[in-house]
Amino acid sequence: MISNEINLTSFEHTLNHFSGKALIERQENRFILDFCFNGRIDQVFIPESIGTSYSRGDQLWEDTCLEFFIKDNSTGHYIEFNFSPSGNWNSYFFEDYRKGMSKYYETSLLDLSSHTTNDTFSTKIHFQLEKSDLFNISTIHLYNISAILKLKNGDLSHWAHRHPKSDEPDFHHPFSFSKIL
């Protein structure tokens, strides 16, 4: 198993006295993501859990959403995973930077659990990739881990381990990917 703990930073820098980190673990085709945010959690909208009956949903990034990307650097193909603390989730395949998007069904969500206190919000996600003709798991070279926190005032705060120089946050940008595992 390989693992790495990553510090996440906010694109907007609007949440003062707030910090984020994520632990990524990989063992062959299985991944564990453990996100943790510390600060005034009462400012963040956290969707209620639907229990263990996880279901696929779209536009999860419009609310608090935890994201993970894996990329085959030789082809440019990548997969985006979206996980809501509610238990809704989805995965999407891209042929290249924001091109050729389609739902990616060769993924199984094994477990998702969230915990919240006055000053901590954490979510642990365990999923696996199945064999696919679209994406070869053995050639994954680059990763991106990120999160969108929806604030109770309606604003979105975008967190990632790297942000491209841009006027808007862009988790899909090639600069956002790196060899973090």
PDB file of N, CA and C in Angstrom, residues 12 27-28 33 41 54 82 105 117 149 156 164 168:
ATOM      1  N   GLU A  12      -9.994  30.822  -2.878  1.00  0.00           N
ATOM      2  CA  GLU A  12     -10.519  32.165  -2.592  1.00  0.00           C
ATOM      3  C   GLU A  12      -9.899  32.809  -1.359  1.00  0.00           C
ATOM      4  N   GLN A  27      -4.058   0.759  -2.733  1.00  0.00           N
ATOM      5  CA  GLN A  27      -3.565  -0.614  -2.798  1.00  0.00           C
ATOM      6  C   GLN A  27      -4.177  -1.231  -4.054  1.00  0.00           C
ATOM      7  N   GLU A  28      -3.353  -1.307  -5.094  1.00  0.00           N
ATOM      8  CA  GLU A  28      -3.758  -1.788  -6.416  1.00  0.00           C
ATOM      9  C   GLU A  28      -4.938  -0.977  -6.929  1.00  0.00           C
ATOM     10  N   LEU A  33      -9.726   7.621   0.765  1.00  0.00           N
ATOM     11  CA  LEU A  33      -9.530   9.065   0.870  1.00  0.00           C
ATOM     12  C   LEU A  33     -10.065   9.494   2.228  1.00  0.00           C
ATOM     13  N   ILE A  41     -16.640  25.213  11.555  1.00  0.00           N
ATOM     14  CA  ILE A  41     -17.454  24.311  10.742  1.00  0.00           C
ATOM     15  C   ILE A  41     -18.902  24.784  10.679  1.00  0.00           C
ATOM     16  N   TYR A  54     -25.847   4.226  -0.617  1.00  0.00           N
ATOM     17  CA  TYR A  54     -25.196   5.208  -1.479  1.00  0.00           C
ATOM     18  C   TYR A  54     -25.844   5.211  -2.859  1.00  0.00           C
ATOM     19  N   ASN A  82     -16.686  12.322  -7.579  1.00  0.00           N
ATOM     20  CA  ASN A  82     -17.357  13.295  -6.718  1.00  0.00           C
ATOM     21  C   ASN A  82     -18.046  12.537  -5.588  1.00  0.00           C
ATOM     22  N   TYR A 105     -18.846   3.956 -15.084  1.00  0.00           N
ATOM     23  CA  TYR A 105     -19.554   2.999 -14.239  1.00  0.00           C
ATOM     24  C   TYR A 105     -18.662   1.907 -13.661  1.00  0.00           C
ATOM     25  N   THR A 117     -17.836  17.909  14.235  1.00  0.00           N
ATOM     26  CA  THR A 117     -17.880  18.498  15.570  1.00  0.00           C
ATOM     27  C   THR A 117     -17.936  20.006  15.373  1.00  0.00           C
ATOM     28  N   LEU A 149     -16.383  23.412  -0.562  1.00  0.00           N
ATOM     29  CA  LEU A 149     -17.172  23.600   0.651  1.00  0.00           C
ATOM     30  C   LEU A 149     -18.208  24.680   0.368  1.00  0.00           C
ATOM     31  N   LEU A 156     -19.173  29.420  -2.414  1.00  0.00           N
ATOM     32  CA  LEU A 156     -18.414  28.176  -2.517  1.00  0.00           C
ATOM     33  C   LEU A 156     -16.947  28.474  -2.243  1.00  0.00           C
ATOM     34  N   PRO A 164      -4.075  26.226 -10.354  1.00  0.00           N
ATOM     35  CA  PRO A 164      -3.418  26.914 -11.474  1.00  0.00           C
ATOM     36  C   PRO A 164      -3.599  28.420 -11.344  1.00  0.00           C
ATOM     37  N   GLU A 168     -10.410  31.800 -12.087  1.00  0.00           N
ATOM     38  CA  GLU A 168     -11.419  30.870 -11.578  1.00  0.00           C
ATOM     39  C   GLU A 168     -10.739  29.578 -11.118  1.00  0.00           C
TER      40      GLU A 168
END
